[in-house]
mmCIF file of C-alpha atoms and ligand atoms in Angstrom:
data_model
loop_
_atom_site.group_PDB
_atom_site.id
_atom_site.type_symbol
_atom_site.label_atom_id
_atom_site.label_comp_id
_atom_site.label_asym_id
_atom_site.label_seq_id
_atom_site.Cartn_x
_atom_site.Cartn_y
_atom_site.Cartn_z
ATOM 1 C CA UNK A 99 133.480 99.038 -32.769
ATOM 2 C CA UNK A 100 135.737 99.975 -35.657
ATOM 3 C CA UNK A 101 133.645 98.790 -38.516
ATOM 4 C CA UNK A 102 132.672 100.584 -41.649
ATOM 5 C CA UNK A 103 129.121 101.733 -41.027
ATOM 6 C CA UNK A 104 128.770 103.890 -44.111
ATOM 7 C CA UNK A 105 125.761 103.322 -46.265
ATOM 8 C CA UNK A 106 126.254 99.612 -46.640
ATOM 9 C CA UNK A 107 125.342 97.222 -43.902
ATOM 10 C CA UNK A 108 128.189 95.381 -42.226
ATOM 11 C CA UNK A 109 128.495 91.897 -43.714
ATOM 12 C CA UNK A 110 127.996 89.443 -40.894
ATOM 13 C CA UNK A 111 128.289 85.680 -40.459
ATOM 14 C CA UNK A 112 126.242 83.802 -37.857
ATOM 15 C CA UNK A 113 127.672 80.617 -36.358
ATOM 16 C CA UNK A 114 125.172 78.010 -35.114
ATOM 17 C CA UNK A 115 125.088 74.421 -33.861
ATOM 18 C CA UNK A 116 121.396 73.686 -33.309
ATOM 19 C CA UNK A 117 117.895 75.086 -33.667
ATOM 20 C CA UNK A 118 118.909 78.526 -34.815
ATOM 21 C CA UNK A 119 116.087 80.487 -33.202
ATOM 22 C CA UNK A 120 118.532 83.302 -32.429
ATOM 23 C CA UNK A 121 119.729 83.129 -36.034
ATOM 24 C CA UNK A 122 116.143 83.527 -37.227
ATOM 25 C CA UNK A 123 115.560 86.615 -35.116
ATOM 26 C CA UNK A 124 118.903 88.076 -36.201
ATOM 27 C CA UNK A 125 117.954 87.579 -39.851
ATOM 28 C CA UNK A 126 114.622 89.298 -39.273
ATOM 29 C CA UNK A 127 116.340 92.172 -37.488
ATOM 30 C CA UNK A 128 118.973 92.467 -40.229
ATOM 31 C CA UNK A 129 116.232 93.103 -42.773
ATOM 32 C CA UNK A 130 114.901 96.131 -40.903
ATOM 33 C CA UNK A 131 115.986 99.607 -41.913
ATOM 34 C CA UNK A 132 117.581 100.368 -38.567
ATOM 35 C CA UNK A 133 119.851 97.319 -38.656
ATOM 36 C CA UNK A 134 123.537 98.157 -39.183
ATOM 37 C CA UNK A 135 124.265 94.554 -40.252
ATOM 38 C CA UNK A 136 123.260 92.155 -42.979
ATOM 39 C CA UNK A 137 123.471 88.394 -42.524
ATOM 40 C CA UNK A 138 125.377 87.001 -45.462
ATOM 41 C CA UNK A 139 126.795 83.711 -44.265
ATOM 42 C CA UNK A 140 125.669 80.944 -41.913
ATOM 43 C CA UNK A 141 128.307 78.619 -40.505
ATOM 44 C CA UNK A 142 127.664 75.412 -38.597
ATOM 45 C CA UNK A 143 129.791 72.676 -37.122
ATOM 46 C CA UNK A 144 126.773 70.376 -37.291
ATOM 47 C CA UNK A 145 125.320 69.208 -40.604
ATOM 48 C CA UNK A 146 122.078 68.302 -38.813
ATOM 49 C CA UNK A 147 121.563 71.713 -37.221
ATOM 50 C CA UNK A 148 117.913 72.645 -37.754
ATOM 51 C CA UNK A 149 118.920 76.275 -38.066
ATOM 52 C CA UNK A 150 120.570 75.533 -41.412
ATOM 53 C CA UNK A 151 117.078 75.534 -42.923
ATOM 54 C CA UNK A 152 116.978 79.306 -42.457
ATOM 55 C CA UNK A 153 119.760 79.493 -45.020
ATOM 56 C CA UNK A 154 117.462 77.948 -47.607
ATOM 57 C CA UNK A 155 114.443 79.926 -46.463
ATOM 58 C CA UNK A 156 116.160 83.311 -46.562
ATOM 59 C CA UNK A 157 118.579 82.489 -49.399
ATOM 60 C CA UNK A 158 121.695 82.944 -47.309
ATOM 61 C CA UNK A 159 124.853 81.015 -48.074
ATOM 62 C CA UNK A 160 125.544 78.219 -45.565
ATOM 63 C CA UNK A 161 128.627 76.127 -44.935
ATOM 64 C CA UNK A 162 129.361 73.234 -42.610
ATOM 65 C CA UNK A 163 132.754 72.724 -41.037
ATOM 66 C CA UNK A 164 133.584 69.535 -39.171
ATOM 67 C CA UNK A 165 135.575 70.936 -36.252
ATOM 68 C CA UNK A 166 137.408 67.635 -35.573
ATOM 69 C CA UNK A 167 140.668 69.137 -36.709
ATOM 70 C CA UNK A 168 140.169 72.650 -35.379
ATOM 71 C CA UNK A 169 143.284 74.145 -37.013
ATOM 72 C CA UNK A 170 142.315 72.902 -40.427
ATOM 73 C CA UNK A 171 138.661 73.845 -40.013
ATOM 74 C CA UNK A 172 139.505 77.354 -38.865
ATOM 75 C CA UNK A 173 141.999 78.071 -41.616
ATOM 76 C CA UNK A 174 139.460 76.986 -44.220
ATOM 77 C CA UNK A 175 136.792 78.960 -42.384
ATOM 78 C CA UNK A 176 138.939 82.094 -42.398
ATOM 79 C CA UNK A 177 139.442 81.771 -46.154
ATOM 80 C CA UNK A 178 135.697 81.440 -46.667
ATOM 81 C CA UNK A 179 134.914 84.430 -44.471
ATOM 82 C CA UNK A 180 137.434 86.502 -46.375
ATOM 83 C CA UNK A 181 135.995 85.438 -49.715
ATOM 84 C CA UNK A 182 132.562 86.556 -48.546
ATOM 85 C CA UNK A 183 133.960 89.850 -47.171
ATOM 86 C CA UNK A 184 132.637 89.076 -43.719
ATOM 87 C CA UNK A 185 133.456 91.836 -41.213
ATOM 88 C CA UNK A 186 131.589 90.666 -38.150
ATOM 89 C CA UNK A 187 130.605 87.366 -36.510
ATOM 90 C CA UNK A 188 127.621 86.604 -34.273
ATOM 91 C CA UNK A 189 127.791 83.360 -32.348
ATOM 92 C CA UNK A 190 124.245 82.116 -31.779
ATOM 93 C CA UNK A 191 124.124 78.790 -29.997
ATOM 94 C CA UNK A 192 127.504 77.817 -31.444
ATOM 95 C CA UNK A 193 128.801 75.065 -29.194
ATOM 96 C CA UNK A 194 132.452 74.965 -30.290
ATOM 97 C CA UNK A 195 135.265 76.961 -28.764
ATOM 98 C CA UNK A 196 137.170 79.082 -31.272
ATOM 99 C CA UNK A 197 140.958 79.243 -30.992
ATOM 100 C CA UNK A 198 142.812 82.353 -29.823
ATOM 101 C CA UNK A 199 144.333 82.633 -33.252
ATOM 102 C CA UNK A 200 140.895 82.812 -34.860
ATOM 103 C CA UNK A 201 139.563 85.277 -32.303
ATOM 104 C CA UNK A 202 142.591 87.520 -32.828
ATOM 105 C CA UNK A 203 141.846 87.680 -36.549
ATOM 106 C CA UNK A 204 138.391 89.113 -35.777
ATOM 107 C CA UNK A 205 139.401 91.020 -32.698
ATOM 108 C CA UNK A 206 136.516 93.010 -31.223
ATOM 109 C CA UNK A 207 134.223 91.846 -33.993
ATOM 110 C CA UNK A 208 132.831 88.611 -32.555
ATOM 111 C CA UNK A 209 129.698 88.725 -30.416
ATOM 112 C CA UNK A 210 128.153 85.867 -28.435
ATOM 113 C CA UNK A 211 124.864 85.304 -26.670
ATOM 114 C CA UNK A 212 124.955 83.288 -23.483
ATOM 115 C CA UNK A 213 121.980 81.996 -21.462
ATOM 116 C CA UNK A 214 122.950 83.309 -18.029
ATOM 117 C CA UNK A 215 123.726 86.544 -16.244
ATOM 118 C CA UNK A 216 127.474 86.482 -16.783
ATOM 119 C CA UNK A 217 129.881 86.294 -15.002
ATOM 120 C CA UNK A 218 127.599 83.709 -13.395
ATOM 121 C CA UNK A 219 127.474 80.300 -15.025
ATOM 122 C CA UNK A 220 130.003 80.363 -17.818
ATOM 123 C CA UNK A 221 129.976 77.248 -19.981
ATOM 124 C CA UNK A 222 127.213 74.652 -20.174
ATOM 125 C CA UNK A 223 124.021 73.735 -18.254
ATOM 126 C CA UNK A 224 123.423 77.299 -17.118
ATOM 127 C CA UNK A 225 119.721 76.833 -16.307
ATOM 128 C CA UNK A 226 120.336 73.655 -14.307
ATOM 129 C CA UNK A 227 122.964 75.425 -12.237
ATOM 130 C CA UNK A 228 120.783 78.493 -11.607
ATOM 131 C CA UNK A 229 117.934 76.254 -10.391
ATOM 132 C CA UNK A 230 120.237 74.108 -8.274
ATOM 133 C CA UNK A 231 121.560 77.220 -6.546
ATOM 134 C CA UNK A 232 118.000 78.415 -5.938
ATOM 135 C CA UNK A 233 118.708 81.697 -7.684
ATOM 136 C CA UNK A 234 115.828 84.174 -7.808
ATOM 137 C CA UNK A 235 116.851 85.458 -11.219
ATOM 138 C CA UNK A 236 118.645 84.261 -14.271
ATOM 139 C CA UNK A 237 118.790 85.765 -17.742
ATOM 140 C CA UNK A 238 120.951 86.232 -20.780
ATOM 141 C CA UNK A 239 124.009 88.198 -21.822
ATOM 142 C CA UNK A 240 125.405 89.471 -25.106
ATOM 143 C CA UNK A 241 129.147 90.006 -24.912
ATOM 144 C CA UNK A 242 132.252 90.423 -27.027
ATOM 145 C CA UNK A 243 134.266 87.245 -27.457
ATOM 146 C CA UNK A 244 137.805 87.209 -26.131
ATOM 147 C CA UNK A 245 140.291 84.412 -25.523
ATOM 148 C CA UNK A 246 138.632 83.317 -22.264
ATOM 149 C CA UNK A 247 135.359 81.381 -22.391
ATOM 150 C CA UNK A 248 132.275 83.608 -21.859
ATOM 151 C CA UNK A 249 134.457 86.329 -20.336
ATOM 152 C CA UNK A 250 134.592 89.160 -22.870
ATOM 153 C CA UNK A 251 133.198 92.623 -22.283
ATOM 154 C CA UNK A 252 129.468 92.595 -21.579
ATOM 155 C CA UNK A 253 127.334 94.615 -23.987
ATOM 156 C CA UNK A 254 123.831 94.011 -22.596
ATOM 157 C CA UNK A 255 122.044 91.715 -20.172
ATOM 158 C CA UNK A 256 118.403 90.914 -19.481
ATOM 159 C CA UNK A 257 117.215 89.588 -16.148
ATOM 160 C CA UNK A 258 114.455 86.957 -15.984
ATOM 161 C CA UNK A 259 112.623 85.992 -12.797
ATOM 162 C CA UNK A 260 112.762 82.344 -11.747
ATOM 163 C CA UNK A 261 109.303 81.304 -10.575
ATOM 164 C CA UNK A 262 108.312 78.749 -7.954
ATOM 165 C CA UNK A 263 107.826 75.630 -10.057
ATOM 166 C CA UNK A 264 110.395 76.546 -12.657
ATOM 167 C CA UNK A 265 111.988 73.680 -14.598
ATOM 168 C CA UNK A 266 115.100 73.709 -16.722
ATOM 169 C CA UNK A 267 113.007 73.681 -19.870
ATOM 170 C CA UNK A 268 110.515 76.361 -18.773
ATOM 171 C CA UNK A 269 113.401 78.617 -17.802
ATOM 172 C CA UNK A 270 115.225 77.948 -21.077
ATOM 173 C CA UNK A 271 112.088 78.894 -23.018
ATOM 174 C CA UNK A 272 111.542 82.103 -21.056
ATOM 175 C CA UNK A 273 115.149 83.164 -21.452
ATOM 176 C CA UNK A 274 115.238 82.306 -25.148
ATOM 177 C CA UNK A 275 112.377 84.751 -25.811
ATOM 178 C CA UNK A 276 114.466 87.480 -24.160
ATOM 179 C CA UNK A 277 117.598 86.403 -26.050
ATOM 180 C CA UNK A 278 115.872 87.119 -29.350
ATOM 181 C CA UNK A 279 115.213 90.720 -28.319
ATOM 182 C CA UNK A 280 118.511 91.250 -26.557
ATOM 183 C CA UNK A 281 120.777 90.278 -29.458
ATOM 184 C CA UNK A 282 119.324 92.917 -31.774
ATOM 185 C CA UNK A 283 119.436 95.562 -29.034
ATOM 186 C CA UNK A 284 123.061 94.725 -28.294
ATOM 187 C CA UNK A 285 124.016 95.055 -31.950
ATOM 188 C CA UNK A 286 122.385 98.477 -32.100
ATOM 189 C CA UNK A 287 124.314 99.447 -28.972
ATOM 190 C CA UNK A 288 127.622 98.297 -30.457
ATOM 191 C CA UNK A 289 127.115 100.565 -33.457
ATOM 192 C CA UNK A 290 125.540 103.461 -31.585
ATOM 193 C CA UNK A 291 127.248 103.432 -28.188
HETATM 194 C C1 LIG B 957 120.583 79.712 -26.732
HETATM 195 O O1 LIG B 957 119.934 79.658 -25.499
HETATM 196 C C2 LIG B 957 121.979 80.279 -26.549
HETATM 197 O O2 LIG B 957 122.052 81.297 -25.614
HETATM 198 C C3 LIG B 957 122.730 79.063 -26.114
HETATM 199 O O3 LIG B 957 122.227 78.015 -26.894
HETATM 200 C C4 LIG B 957 120.871 78.306 -27.267
HETATM 201 C C5 LIG B 957 120.762 78.221 -28.758
HETATM 202 O O4 LIG B 957 119.433 78.353 -29.180
HETATM 203 N N1 LIG B 957 124.139 79.240 -26.272
HETATM 204 C C6 LIG B 957 125.041 78.697 -25.496
HETATM 205 O O5 LIG B 957 124.772 77.978 -24.555
HETATM 206 C C7 LIG B 957 126.476 79.030 -25.858
HETATM 207 N N2 LIG B 957 127.363 78.584 -24.868
HETATM 208 P P1 LIG B 957 119.102 78.636 -30.708
HETATM 209 O O6 LIG B 957 119.903 77.638 -31.558
HETATM 210 O O7 LIG B 957 117.609 78.374 -30.826
HETATM 211 O O8 LIG B 957 119.462 80.046 -31.035
#
């Protein structure tokens, strides 16, 4: 990744829509010495996202954008990211699709975490689909974001075994635990390929 990795950590924004458990683990990782990034901005499309509380807790600037008018929201968002000198974006449970124009502006600098072993199960309801297909394994993927949904270059994946009486929620929980580890590992890999 062509980012300045000098002495200062790369200023990063995390985009969320819900609980923000991945955000929390990213913040914790960012505070370690080995982390190449700092989390300086939290963006949400949802004013009720529980994850916004981590902004208060860790004293990180937060901003909510109603994505009803996507063009307007994104142009305001871009201005805000620029003002905060944001160089990199981590999507963490962000349930809106960014436009090609936006993605182009941060080309190669947007990462996403997805709860499946991509290219399997792009989009929503990944756990339900894995169970319905009687898959033996599922997992999670960290990948670069490109103009096609959940299709950018894969950075890292972690496989998780699906057990006999697995339910959608038990599988989601198991995978989420792995997501928290995988995102940090993937960031380290991006900066130290
Ligand atoms: C995570 O499982 C993440 O992989 C998924 O939403 C959850 C968010 O949890 N993301 C997507 O499905 C994106 N398409 P969190 O808010 O606790 O981090």
